[in-house]
C-alpha cells in the first residue's frame, strides 16, 4: 500500500529524562502567586477597570477621515463644546481612523441617542462613520450582572466537574489556579488601563476553559503516577508528573499562542484587546497549572488508597486500558 | 484500535468529503455559486453584521405608557359599566397603578362589584391553564372598589403589545426596501431589529421611534383652550398642545374620544399640495372610517376639526364642505423627508406604545470588509504556524495531524454553513483559537506514543496505547472547554454567541479530526510500513 509522506522523526522539545525541579520552588511560586492575586484584587478595588461602553454605558463612534490623516485636536475642539460631558478621542489603527467615546449621559436611554447625534452632526461631512455603539443604562447594567454571573457559573461548573472526576484535593488546586488566572488577567487590564468590555469576558471564560484543560491533563498524570509508583515520595512524584506532561503543556501552549499571535498581529484593531487578553490568559494559565495546581497538592497531601476511579465513569473508550490496571487499585 | 472495517473507512472518508463539498460555496462569489448546477451546494455562510456592515438596534417597549393606557381604558370602561348598572359613584380615578371608585350608597356596593366584575377577562393560554385573570376587583372599606391589573395580566398585555409592535416595526422596516432585515422579540419587553447593509441608522430610528397614532377630533365649539386650562376642561374634553413647527405654542380644546382614528386608514402617501407646493400626506379611509368621517364633516361644516398625531395637534383646519369620498390630505409643517416617514408610519399602523433604543451597534461596510480581510489573514497565518510547529515537533505523524487540522477546518465551516450560523468577527477568532487547540488532542496522543516507545513497547503497541490512553485525557480536557463555551452561549449577546458557537462546533470537529481521522491515517501508514517489512521505528 502506498503512503505519500516519507518517514521522518519530529524534534523533541523536552527529551526523555528532563527533570526540572519544579517542586523545589513550590513555596516561592505559591507565595508569588498569592501576592500577585492579592495585588490584582487591590488594583481592581483601588484603580478599578477601564470599562467599555458595554458595561459603563455611553457611546462609541469609530470614524474615518475622508481626506488625509484625521486631526485629533481639531475633532476635539469640535466635540468639547457640545455639552455632553467627557469625550475621549484616540487614534485607532491607521492615522485616518479615530475612536470617539462619549460618557453615559444623565437621564434615560433617549439621552444617549441625542448625544450621539450631536457628535455625528458636529463631525460633519469630512468623516465616514465606521462603527457606532450606543449602550443605554438599562442594558449596560444587565450586561454587568450577566457577566459576573457567567464568570461565577463557569468557575462553579468546572470546579464541580473536577471534584466529580478527581478528589477534592485536586479540585482545590484547580480552582485556585483558575481563580489565579481570572484575577491576574483582570489585574493586568486594570494596571495597563486596557478597555474591559464584553469580549474580554468571553476571553476570560475561554481562558478558564483552557487553563482547566491544562490542569486536568497534569492532574490526570498525577493520578496515574500515584497508582503506578506507590512508594514514591509525593513531591518527587508531582515533579515527575509535571515533567512528563511538560512537552505537551508547552507545545499546546505554543500552538495556541501561534494562533492568537496571528489574531493579535493581523486580526484588526477591533479584536486587538480580545486577542491580547487571550494571549495573557494562556501564558498565565500555563504557568498556573504547573506552579499552582500541582504544588498545592504537595502542600495539602493526598491519601493514595481512596483515589476516585479513572476514566471508566465518563469515558467508555477508556475501559480497555483500565482492565490492565483495575481502577482504584493500589 | 488500529483496525478499521471497510464501512468505517468509507464513512470517515465520506464525512470529510461532505465537509469539503459543503464548504465549497464559501470560497466563491455569490454570482459564481448561483450559476452552479442544482446538485451542487449553494448555501454560503451568512456574514454577521460586524462583517458585512449593518445596524443592530435593541428597542424597549415603554411598559409604563402601556400600563397608563390600560388604566385609562379601565377607568372609562368602569364608568360605562357603573352607569349601565345605574350605580351612583364619586371620585372615579387612577390612583397609583390602580383604578379606584367610591360608591355613593353602601347598598349598591354588591351591584357595583358585579358590574365591574364584567370587565375581568381570563387570560386564555393553553399552556398556563386557566385561573389567572387580567384584572383584580377588590372591595376595601365600606364604599371603595379597586381595579388593579394583575401580574400575569400585565405580562400578557406586554407580551401581546410586543407582538403587535413587532408586526408594525416589520412593516415599517420593510418599507425601506429590503426583506433581509429581521425583527425578533428579545426577553419580555424588547425587540431586536437587525438590518444588514445599513449603517446610517437615523432614518431607521425616525421610522420606528414614533408611535404614529393618528386621530381626528372635534374641537370644542365655544370654549378656548386657554379658558379650559385656567378652569377645568368640560367632561370629555382635553387640552392638546400643537406639534413643533407652525403649531408650536398653540393648544386646542378637543373632545377626548376621536371621531376617526388611524386604524381606519387603508392608505397614506406623501405628495405635494397642488396650490402651495408644500409637502403633504394624502390618505384614504376604509368604508366605516369614510362613513364616520363623512357624517361628522356633514354635521360640522364651518367648524374646525383637529388632526392629532401622538397627542399633538398637527393642524386644525375648518371644514368647508362635507368630505364624503373617504379621502383627504394632511398638511402641516412637513419637509419632504418627514412627510415620507410619516406616510410610512401611518400605512404600517400605530405602535401600541413608544419604543426606545436601548442599545445600538452599527458597523459600516468598509470596516466590515477590512475585518473579513484581517480575519482571513489571521486564520491562514494561524493555520500555517500551527502546521509548521506540529510538523517540526512530530515528523511524519505531525504531517498527519496537519491533515486532521485541515479536515477540522473544513468540517467546522461546513457545519456552520449547514446550520445557518452567522460568521462574526469573534467567530473568526474562535475559529483561529480552535485550530490551536485542535492540535492539543494530537499532541496528547503523540506524547503518549513517545512515552510508550521509551518504556520499551513495540512500535505497534506504542501507537495503539497512544491513541487509547490519551483518549480519557482528551475527553476530560475538551469537555471543560465545552462548559465554558456553553456558558458563553448563555451569556450571549450577538457577537459573543458567535464565538461560543464556533468554539463548540470546533471542539466536536477537532475531536473527530484528531481521534478518528488521524487514527485512520496512522493505520494506513502502519499498513504501508508492514507491507515493507518489520517496523522498527515510529516517525513521531
Tab-separated table of N, CA and C in Angstrom, chain B residues 70-212:
chain	number	residue	atom	x	y	z
B	70	UNK	N	-53.730	51.410	29.667
B	70	UNK	CA	-54.656	50.379	30.132
B	70	UNK	C	-55.543	50.924	31.257
B	71	UNK	N	-54.886	51.617	32.196
B	71	UNK	CA	-55.634	52.164	33.328
B	71	UNK	C	-56.671	53.180	32.851
B	72	UNK	N	-56.285	53.967	31.841
B	72	UNK	CA	-57.238	54.944	31.313
B	72	UNK	C	-58.454	54.234	30.715
B	73	UNK	N	-58.202	53.215	29.918
B	73	UNK	CA	-59.320	52.459	29.340
B	73	UNK	C	-60.143	51.810	30.441
B	74	UNK	N	-59.437	51.307	31.448
B	74	UNK	CA	-60.124	50.627	32.546
B	74	UNK	C	-61.064	51.600	33.263
B	75	UNK	N	-60.549	52.825	33.442
B	75	UNK	CA	-61.370	53.847	34.112
B	75	UNK	C	-62.614	54.156	33.284
B	76	UNK	N	-62.410	54.336	31.963
B	76	UNK	CA	-63.540	54.659	31.105
B	76	UNK	C	-64.551	53.518	31.065
B	77	UNK	N	-64.039	52.288	30.999
B	77	UNK	CA	-64.927	51.110	30.983
B	77	UNK	C	-65.714	51.017	32.285
B	78	UNK	N	-65.018	51.312	33.389
B	78	UNK	CA	-65.677	51.227	34.696
B	78	UNK	C	-66.823	52.230	34.779
B	79	UNK	N	-66.541	53.439	34.252
B	79	UNK	CA	-67.586	54.460	34.264
B	79	UNK	C	-68.812	53.982	33.492
B	80	UNK	N	-68.527	53.393	32.318
B	80	UNK	CA	-69.616	52.910	31.464
B	80	UNK	C	-70.422	51.817	32.175
B	81	UNK	N	-69.713	50.872	32.760
B	81	UNK	CA	-70.378	49.743	33.433
B	81	UNK	C	-71.269	50.233	34.572
B	82	UNK	N	-70.709	51.150	35.377
B	82	UNK	CA	-71.457	51.621	36.543
B	82	UNK	C	-72.698	52.403	36.118
B	83	UNK	N	-72.542	53.163	35.022
B	83	UNK	CA	-73.699	53.908	34.543
B	83	UNK	C	-74.778	52.969	34.041
B	84	UNK	N	-74.335	51.942	33.298
B	84	UNK	CA	-75.312	50.965	32.788
B	84	UNK	C	-76.030	50.272	33.933
B	85	UNK	N	-75.279	50.005	35.004
B	85	UNK	CA	-75.880	49.308	36.147
B	85	UNK	C	-76.653	50.278	37.047
B	86	UNK	N	-76.622	51.557	36.646
B	86	UNK	CA	-77.329	52.606	37.392
B	86	UNK	C	-76.887	52.664	38.850
B	87	UNK	N	-75.561	52.675	39.003
B	87	UNK	CA	-74.996	52.772	40.352
B	87	UNK	C	-74.401	54.178	40.494
B	88	UNK	N	-74.744	54.847	41.565
B	88	UNK	CA	-74.183	56.163	41.792
B	88	UNK	C	-72.770	56.060	42.345
B	89	UNK	N	-71.862	56.925	41.852
B	89	UNK	CA	-70.481	56.839	42.355
B	89	UNK	C	-69.844	58.216	42.351
B	90	UNK	N	-68.771	58.329	43.146
B	90	UNK	CA	-67.993	59.566	43.145
B	90	UNK	C	-66.525	59.200	43.069
B	91	UNK	N	-65.742	60.172	42.702
B	91	UNK	CA	-64.287	60.014	42.758
B	91	UNK	C	-63.752	58.816	42.011
B	92	UNK	N	-64.180	58.644	40.757
B	92	UNK	CA	-63.586	57.580	39.930
B	92	UNK	C	-62.284	58.120	39.362
B	93	UNK	N	-61.203	57.412	39.623
B	93	UNK	CA	-59.939	57.931	39.115
B	93	UNK	C	-58.804	56.938	39.246
B	94	UNK	N	-57.653	57.320	38.665
B	94	UNK	CA	-56.477	56.448	38.706
B	94	UNK	C	-55.634	56.826	39.916
B	95	UNK	N	-55.426	55.871	40.786
B	95	UNK	CA	-54.604	56.096	41.959
B	95	UNK	C	-53.434	55.129	41.899
B	96	UNK	N	-52.229	55.664	41.747
B	96	UNK	CA	-51.056	54.795	41.637
B	96	UNK	C	-51.200	53.923	40.407
B	97	UNK	N	-51.094	52.608	40.596
B	97	UNK	CA	-51.283	51.751	39.439
B	97	UNK	C	-52.593	50.961	39.546
B	98	UNK	N	-53.646	51.662	39.937
B	98	UNK	CA	-54.957	51.029	40.028
B	98	UNK	C	-56.031	52.078	39.778
B	99	UNK	N	-57.234	51.603	39.512
B	99	UNK	CA	-58.372	52.495	39.349
B	99	UNK	C	-59.250	52.358	40.590
B	100	UNK	N	-59.597	53.505	41.199
B	100	UNK	CA	-60.413	53.452	42.403
B	100	UNK	C	-61.725	54.190	42.195
B	101	UNK	N	-62.777	53.668	42.815
B	101	UNK	CA	-64.056	54.352	42.727
B	101	UNK	C	-64.767	54.232	44.081
B	102	UNK	N	-65.430	55.321	44.484
B	102	UNK	CA	-66.233	55.278	45.711
B	102	UNK	C	-67.693	55.170	45.311
B	103	UNK	N	-68.396	54.223	45.892
B	103	UNK	CA	-69.811	54.022	45.585
B	103	UNK	C	-70.628	54.875	46.560
B	104	UNK	N	-71.580	55.638	46.013
B	104	UNK	CA	-72.309	56.592	46.854
B	104	UNK	C	-73.132	55.908	47.943
B	105	UNK	N	-73.926	54.862	47.533
B	105	UNK	CA	-74.781	54.220	48.539
B	105	UNK	C	-74.219	52.850	48.880
B	106	UNK	N	-74.065	52.556	50.171
B	106	UNK	CA	-73.490	51.272	50.590
B	106	UNK	C	-74.265	50.072	50.043
B	107	UNK	N	-75.605	50.217	49.893
B	107	UNK	CA	-76.386	49.052	49.433
B	107	UNK	C	-76.100	48.724	47.959
B	108	UNK	N	-75.510	49.672	47.235
B	108	UNK	CA	-75.193	49.416	45.826
B	108	UNK	C	-73.867	48.684	45.630
B	109	UNK	N	-73.126	48.529	46.715
B	109	UNK	CA	-71.760	48.022	46.614
B	109	UNK	C	-71.679	46.684	45.879
B	110	UNK	N	-72.576	45.775	46.272
B	110	UNK	CA	-72.568	44.438	45.674
B	110	UNK	C	-72.880	44.504	44.179
B	111	UNK	N	-73.877	45.359	43.857
B	111	UNK	CA	-74.292	45.522	42.468
B	111	UNK	C	-73.117	46.108	41.640
B	112	UNK	N	-72.443	47.058	42.262
B	112	UNK	CA	-71.316	47.691	41.580
B	112	UNK	C	-70.213	46.674	41.321
B	113	UNK	N	-69.957	45.845	42.326
B	113	UNK	CA	-68.894	44.853	42.173
B	113	UNK	C	-69.219	43.909	41.022
B	114	UNK	N	-70.505	43.489	41.006
B	114	UNK	CA	-70.936	42.596	39.924
B	114	UNK	C	-70.744	43.248	38.557
B	115	UNK	N	-71.102	44.526	38.482
B	115	UNK	CA	-70.960	45.233	37.206
B	115	UNK	C	-69.500	45.320	36.790
B	116	UNK	N	-68.630	45.624	37.765
B	116	UNK	CA	-67.215	45.777	37.446
B	116	UNK	C	-66.536	44.444	37.162
B	117	UNK	N	-67.072	43.382	37.781
B	117	UNK	CA	-66.520	42.041	37.526
B	117	UNK	C	-66.613	41.667	36.060
B	118	UNK	N	-67.558	42.292	35.361
B	118	UNK	CA	-67.721	42.001	33.928
B	118	UNK	C	-66.496	42.428	33.127
B	119	UNK	N	-65.711	43.360	33.682
B	119	UNK	CA	-64.524	43.832	32.970
B	119	UNK	C	-63.381	42.829	33.030
B	120	UNK	N	-63.484	41.906	33.996
B	120	UNK	CA	-62.393	40.953	34.199
B	120	UNK	C	-62.414	39.903	33.103
B	121	UNK	N	-61.257	39.699	32.493
B	121	UNK	CA	-61.159	38.669	31.460
B	121	UNK	C	-60.145	37.630	31.900
B	122	UNK	N	-60.472	36.338	31.687
B	122	UNK	CA	-59.455	35.335	31.969
B	122	UNK	C	-58.360	35.416	30.913
B	123	UNK	N	-57.139	35.109	31.324
B	123	UNK	CA	-56.054	35.126	30.344
B	123	UNK	C	-56.020	33.774	29.684
B	124	UNK	N	-56.416	33.743	28.451
B	124	UNK	CA	-56.515	32.471	27.739
B	124	UNK	C	-55.158	32.000	27.285
B	125	UNK	N	-54.700	30.912	27.859
B	125	UNK	CA	-53.449	30.344	27.394
B	125	UNK	C	-53.518	28.850	27.598
B	126	UNK	N	-53.305	28.128	26.532
B	126	UNK	CA	-53.418	26.677	26.603
B	126	UNK	C	-52.349	26.106	27.521
B	127	UNK	N	-51.203	26.777	27.572
B	127	UNK	CA	-50.093	26.237	28.343
B	127	UNK	C	-50.242	26.482	29.838
B	128	UNK	N	-50.636	27.729	30.153
B	128	UNK	CA	-50.678	28.076	31.562
B	128	UNK	C	-51.956	27.602	32.246
B	129	UNK	N	-52.894	27.141	31.435
B	129	UNK	CA	-54.154	26.720	32.017
B	129	UNK	C	-54.986	27.937	32.340
B	130	UNK	N	-56.124	27.746	32.945
B	130	UNK	CA	-56.957	28.883	33.274
B	130	UNK	C	-56.738	29.261	34.727
B	131	UNK	N	-57.512	30.179	35.217
B	131	UNK	CA	-57.399	30.548	36.626
B	131	UNK	C	-56.903	31.947	36.791
B	132	UNK	N	-56.006	32.388	35.877
B	132	UNK	CA	-55.480	33.739	36.021
B	132	UNK	C	-56.400	34.735	35.310
B	133	UNK	N	-56.664	35.850	35.960
B	133	UNK	CA	-57.449	36.921	35.351
B	133	UNK	C	-56.555	38.118	35.099
B	134	UNK	N	-56.989	38.976	34.193
B	134	UNK	CA	-56.130	40.111	33.877
B	134	UNK	C	-56.300	41.271	34.858
B	135	UNK	N	-57.487	41.366	35.479
B	135	UNK	CA	-57.716	42.464	36.422
B	135	UNK	C	-58.219	41.869	37.739
B	136	UNK	N	-57.820	42.475	38.837
B	136	UNK	CA	-58.418	42.044	40.103
B	136	UNK	C	-59.341	43.155	40.605
B	137	UNK	N	-60.544	42.751	41.044
B	137	UNK	CA	-61.506	43.723	41.567
B	137	UNK	C	-61.649	43.452	43.059
B	138	UNK	N	-61.268	44.425	43.885
B	138	UNK	CA	-61.351	44.205	45.331
B	138	UNK	C	-62.137	45.332	45.998
B	139	UNK	N	-62.864	44.915	47.012
B	139	UNK	CA	-63.633	45.885	47.786
B	139	UNK	C	-62.843	46.177	49.053
B	140	UNK	N	-62.624	47.467	49.345
B	140	UNK	CA	-61.942	47.787	50.591
B	140	UNK	C	-62.749	48.860	51.327
B	141	UNK	N	-62.855	48.716	52.614
B	141	UNK	CA	-63.634	49.652	53.407
B	141	UNK	C	-65.119	49.502	53.105
B	142	UNK	N	-65.878	50.529	53.381
B	142	UNK	CA	-67.321	50.427	53.242
B	142	UNK	C	-67.785	50.747	51.836
B	143	UNK	N	-66.968	51.515	51.087
B	143	UNK	CA	-67.511	52.009	49.829
B	143	UNK	C	-66.532	52.004	48.651
B	144	UNK	N	-65.298	51.563	48.864
B	144	UNK	CA	-64.301	51.704	47.806
B	144	UNK	C	-64.083	50.392	47.054
B	145	UNK	N	-64.058	50.503	45.745
B	145	UNK	CA	-63.709	49.345	44.916
B	145	UNK	C	-62.443	49.695	44.136
B	146	UNK	N	-61.513	48.764	44.144
B	146	UNK	CA	-60.253	48.993	43.429
B	146	UNK	C	-60.103	47.987	42.295
B	147	UNK	N	-59.783	48.481	41.108
B	147	UNK	CA	-59.480	47.602	39.981
B	147	UNK	C	-57.989	47.726	39.691
B	148	UNK	N	-57.289	46.611	39.752
B	148	UNK	CA	-55.859	46.685	39.503
B	148	UNK	C	-55.456	45.602	38.510
B	149	UNK	N	-54.518	45.937	37.616
B	149	UNK	CA	-54.005	44.900	36.710
B	149	UNK	C	-53.252	43.856	37.526
B	150	UNK	N	-53.454	42.590	37.217
B	150	UNK	CA	-52.705	41.553	37.924
B	150	UNK	C	-51.351	41.384	37.252
B	151	UNK	N	-50.438	40.721	37.948
B	151	UNK	CA	-49.092	40.475	37.396
B	151	UNK	C	-49.170	39.716	36.067
B	152	UNK	N	-49.889	38.550	36.050
B	152	UNK	CA	-49.999	37.856	34.754
B	152	UNK	C	-50.767	38.671	33.711
B	153	UNK	N	-51.711	39.475	34.185
B	153	UNK	CA	-52.462	40.310	33.256
B	153	UNK	C	-51.555	41.295	32.550
B	154	UNK	N	-50.668	41.912	33.337
B	154	UNK	CA	-49.737	42.894	32.781
B	154	UNK	C	-48.766	42.199	31.824
B	155	UNK	N	-48.273	41.027	32.250
B	155	UNK	CA	-47.344	40.281	31.401
B	155	UNK	C	-47.980	39.961	30.061
B	156	UNK	N	-49.244	39.525	30.153
B	156	UNK	CA	-49.967	39.154	28.950
B	156	UNK	C	-50.104	40.365	28.027
B	157	UNK	N	-50.423	41.500	28.631
B	157	UNK	CA	-50.619	42.720	27.868
B	157	UNK	C	-49.320	43.156	27.204
B	158	UNK	N	-48.231	43.101	27.971
B	158	UNK	CA	-46.928	43.486	27.420
B	158	UNK	C	-46.563	42.549	26.279
B	159	UNK	N	-46.804	41.263	26.519
B	159	UNK	CA	-46.433	40.271	25.522
B	159	UNK	C	-47.200	40.492	24.218
B	160	UNK	N	-48.505	40.749	24.327
B	160	UNK	CA	-49.238	40.933	23.072
B	160	UNK	C	-48.907	42.281	22.438
B	161	UNK	N	-48.571	43.266	23.277
B	161	UNK	CA	-48.165	44.552	22.719
B	161	UNK	C	-46.851	44.403	21.958
B	162	UNK	N	-45.928	43.601	22.508
B	162	UNK	CA	-44.652	43.391	21.819
B	162	UNK	C	-44.893	42.695	20.480
B	163	UNK	N	-45.798	41.704	20.486
B	163	UNK	CA	-46.111	41.020	19.220
B	163	UNK	C	-46.653	42.009	18.200
B	164	UNK	N	-47.572	42.859	18.660
B	164	UNK	CA	-48.156	43.842	17.746
B	164	UNK	C	-47.083	44.809	17.257
B	165	UNK	N	-46.197	45.207	18.185
B	165	UNK	CA	-45.144	46.154	17.814
B	165	UNK	C	-44.201	45.533	16.792
B	166	UNK	N	-43.927	44.231	16.952
B	166	UNK	CA	-43.033	43.553	16.011
B	166	UNK	C	-43.619	43.621	14.600
B	167	UNK	N	-44.933	43.348	14.507
B	167	UNK	CA	-45.629	43.430	13.209
B	167	UNK	C	-45.452	44.812	12.592
B	168	UNK	N	-45.731	45.815	13.416
B	168	UNK	CA	-45.666	47.189	12.923
B	168	UNK	C	-44.248	47.560	12.502
B	169	UNK	N	-43.276	47.226	13.366
B	169	UNK	CA	-41.887	47.564	13.060
B	169	UNK	C	-41.470	46.869	11.763
B	170	UNK	N	-41.893	45.622	11.628
B	170	UNK	CA	-41.583	44.866	10.424
B	170	UNK	C	-42.083	45.585	9.178
B	171	UNK	N	-43.353	46.037	9.246
B	171	UNK	CA	-43.921	46.733	8.092
B	171	UNK	C	-43.166	48.023	7.794
B	172	UNK	N	-42.811	48.722	8.857
B	172	UNK	CA	-42.103	49.989	8.650
B	172	UNK	C	-40.713	49.763	8.079
B	173	UNK	N	-40.028	48.757	8.621
B	173	UNK	CA	-38.669	48.494	8.162
B	173	UNK	C	-38.684	48.005	6.717
B	174	UNK	N	-39.656	47.155	6.403
B	174	UNK	CA	-39.741	46.647	5.040
B	174	UNK	C	-40.026	47.748	4.040
B	175	UNK	N	-40.692	48.813	4.514
B	175	UNK	CA	-40.992	49.925	3.618
B	175	UNK	C	-39.703	50.606	3.169
B	176	UNK	N	-38.594	50.342	3.887
B	176	UNK	CA	-37.326	50.924	3.481
B	176	UNK	C	-36.704	50.140	2.337
B	177	UNK	N	-37.408	49.122	1.887
B	177	UNK	CA	-36.996	48.459	0.663
B	177	UNK	C	-36.005	47.337	0.823
B	178	UNK	N	-36.124	46.552	1.860
B	178	UNK	CA	-35.300	45.351	1.936
B	178	UNK	C	-36.078	44.286	2.660
B	179	UNK	N	-35.794	43.056	2.342
B	179	UNK	CA	-36.502	41.982	3.043
B	179	UNK	C	-35.528	41.201	3.900
B	180	UNK	N	-34.246	41.651	3.908
B	180	UNK	CA	-33.247	40.871	4.631
B	180	UNK	C	-33.186	41.210	6.111
B	181	UNK	N	-33.909	42.242	6.498
B	181	UNK	CA	-33.853	42.628	7.897
B	181	UNK	C	-34.661	41.654	8.748
B	182	UNK	N	-34.256	41.539	10.003
B	182	UNK	CA	-35.010	40.669	10.899
B	182	UNK	C	-35.484	41.481	12.093
B	183	UNK	N	-36.689	41.166	12.519
B	183	UNK	CA	-37.268	41.817	13.697
B	183	UNK	C	-37.745	40.701	14.614
B	184	UNK	N	-37.108	40.565	15.748
B	184	UNK	CA	-37.490	39.472	16.646
B	184	UNK	C	-37.646	39.962	18.076
B	185	UNK	N	-38.416	39.203	18.833
B	185	UNK	CA	-38.621	39.504	20.238
B	185	UNK	C	-37.374	39.124	21.017
B	186	UNK	N	-37.046	39.905	22.023
B	186	UNK	CA	-35.949	39.524	22.902
B	186	UNK	C	-36.353	39.813	24.341
B	187	UNK	N	-36.346	38.780	25.151
B	187	UNK	CA	-36.798	38.972	26.518
B	187	UNK	C	-38.279	39.249	26.542
B	188	UNK	N	-38.767	39.889	27.596
B	188	UNK	CA	-40.207	40.067	27.715
B	188	UNK	C	-40.693	41.317	27.011
B	189	UNK	N	-39.917	42.402	27.050
B	189	UNK	CA	-40.455	43.648	26.504
B	189	UNK	C	-39.514	44.306	25.503
B	190	UNK	N	-38.682	43.479	24.845
B	190	UNK	CA	-37.732	44.091	23.917
B	190	UNK	C	-37.830	43.515	22.514
B	191	UNK	N	-37.397	44.303	21.577
B	191	UNK	CA	-37.423	43.889	20.182
B	191	UNK	C	-36.053	44.155	19.581
B	192	UNK	N	-35.531	43.155	18.887
B	192	UNK	CA	-34.234	43.304	18.254
B	192	UNK	C	-34.435	43.480	16.753
B	193	UNK	N	-33.915	44.563	16.214
B	193	UNK	CA	-34.000	44.801	14.777
B	193	UNK	C	-32.595	44.691	14.199
B	194	UNK	N	-32.428	43.824	13.222
B	194	UNK	CA	-31.127	43.721	12.562
B	194	UNK	C	-31.296	44.054	11.101
B	195	UNK	N	-30.494	44.939	10.634
B	195	UNK	CA	-30.676	45.470	9.302
B	195	UNK	C	-29.342	45.437	8.567
B	196	UNK	N	-29.084	44.357	7.823
B	196	UNK	CA	-27.797	44.248	7.145
B	196	UNK	C	-27.640	45.338	6.088
B	197	UNK	N	-26.424	45.788	5.929
B	197	UNK	CA	-26.137	46.722	4.847
B	197	UNK	C	-26.387	48.176	5.209
B	198	UNK	N	-27.116	48.406	6.274
B	198	UNK	CA	-27.432	49.783	6.642
B	198	UNK	C	-26.523	50.232	7.771
B	199	UNK	N	-25.893	51.379	7.630
B	199	UNK	CA	-25.115	51.811	8.795
B	199	UNK	C	-25.489	53.197	9.277
B	200	UNK	N	-26.179	53.977	8.426
B	200	UNK	CA	-26.687	55.236	8.946
B	200	UNK	C	-28.100	54.969	9.443
B	201	UNK	N	-28.233	54.967	10.755
B	201	UNK	CA	-29.484	54.483	11.329
B	201	UNK	C	-30.484	55.609	11.594
B	202	UNK	N	-30.144	56.825	11.185
B	202	UNK	CA	-31.027	57.948	11.512
B	202	UNK	C	-32.452	57.725	11.013
B	203	UNK	N	-32.566	57.363	9.725
B	203	UNK	CA	-33.877	57.176	9.131
B	203	UNK	C	-34.618	56.018	9.807
B	204	UNK	N	-33.866	54.950	10.032
B	204	UNK	CA	-34.458	53.772	10.672
B	204	UNK	C	-35.014	54.131	12.044
B	205	UNK	N	-34.220	54.898	12.810
B	205	UNK	CA	-34.664	55.267	14.149
B	205	UNK	C	-35.858	56.210	14.094
B	206	UNK	N	-35.851	57.120	13.088
B	206	UNK	CA	-37.007	58.002	12.931
B	206	UNK	C	-38.261	57.191	12.645
B	207	UNK	N	-38.085	56.189	11.788
B	207	UNK	CA	-39.231	55.379	11.365
B	207	UNK	C	-39.854	54.617	12.517
B	208	UNK	N	-38.996	54.021	13.365
B	208	UNK	CA	-39.572	53.185	14.416
B	208	UNK	C	-39.659	53.891	15.746
B	209	UNK	N	-39.155	55.118	15.791
B	209	UNK	CA	-39.125	55.806	17.078
B	209	UNK	C	-40.429	56.502	17.429
B	210	UNK	N	-41.359	56.534	16.493
B	210	UNK	CA	-42.591	57.264	16.765
B	210	UNK	C	-43.780	56.315	16.808
B	211	UNK	N	-44.655	56.534	17.795
B	211	UNK	CA	-45.840	55.695	17.909
B	211	UNK	C	-46.735	55.843	16.678
B	212	UNK	N	-46.859	57.078	16.190
B	212	UNK	CA	-47.662	57.392	14.992
B	212	UNK	C	-49.116	57.004	15.156
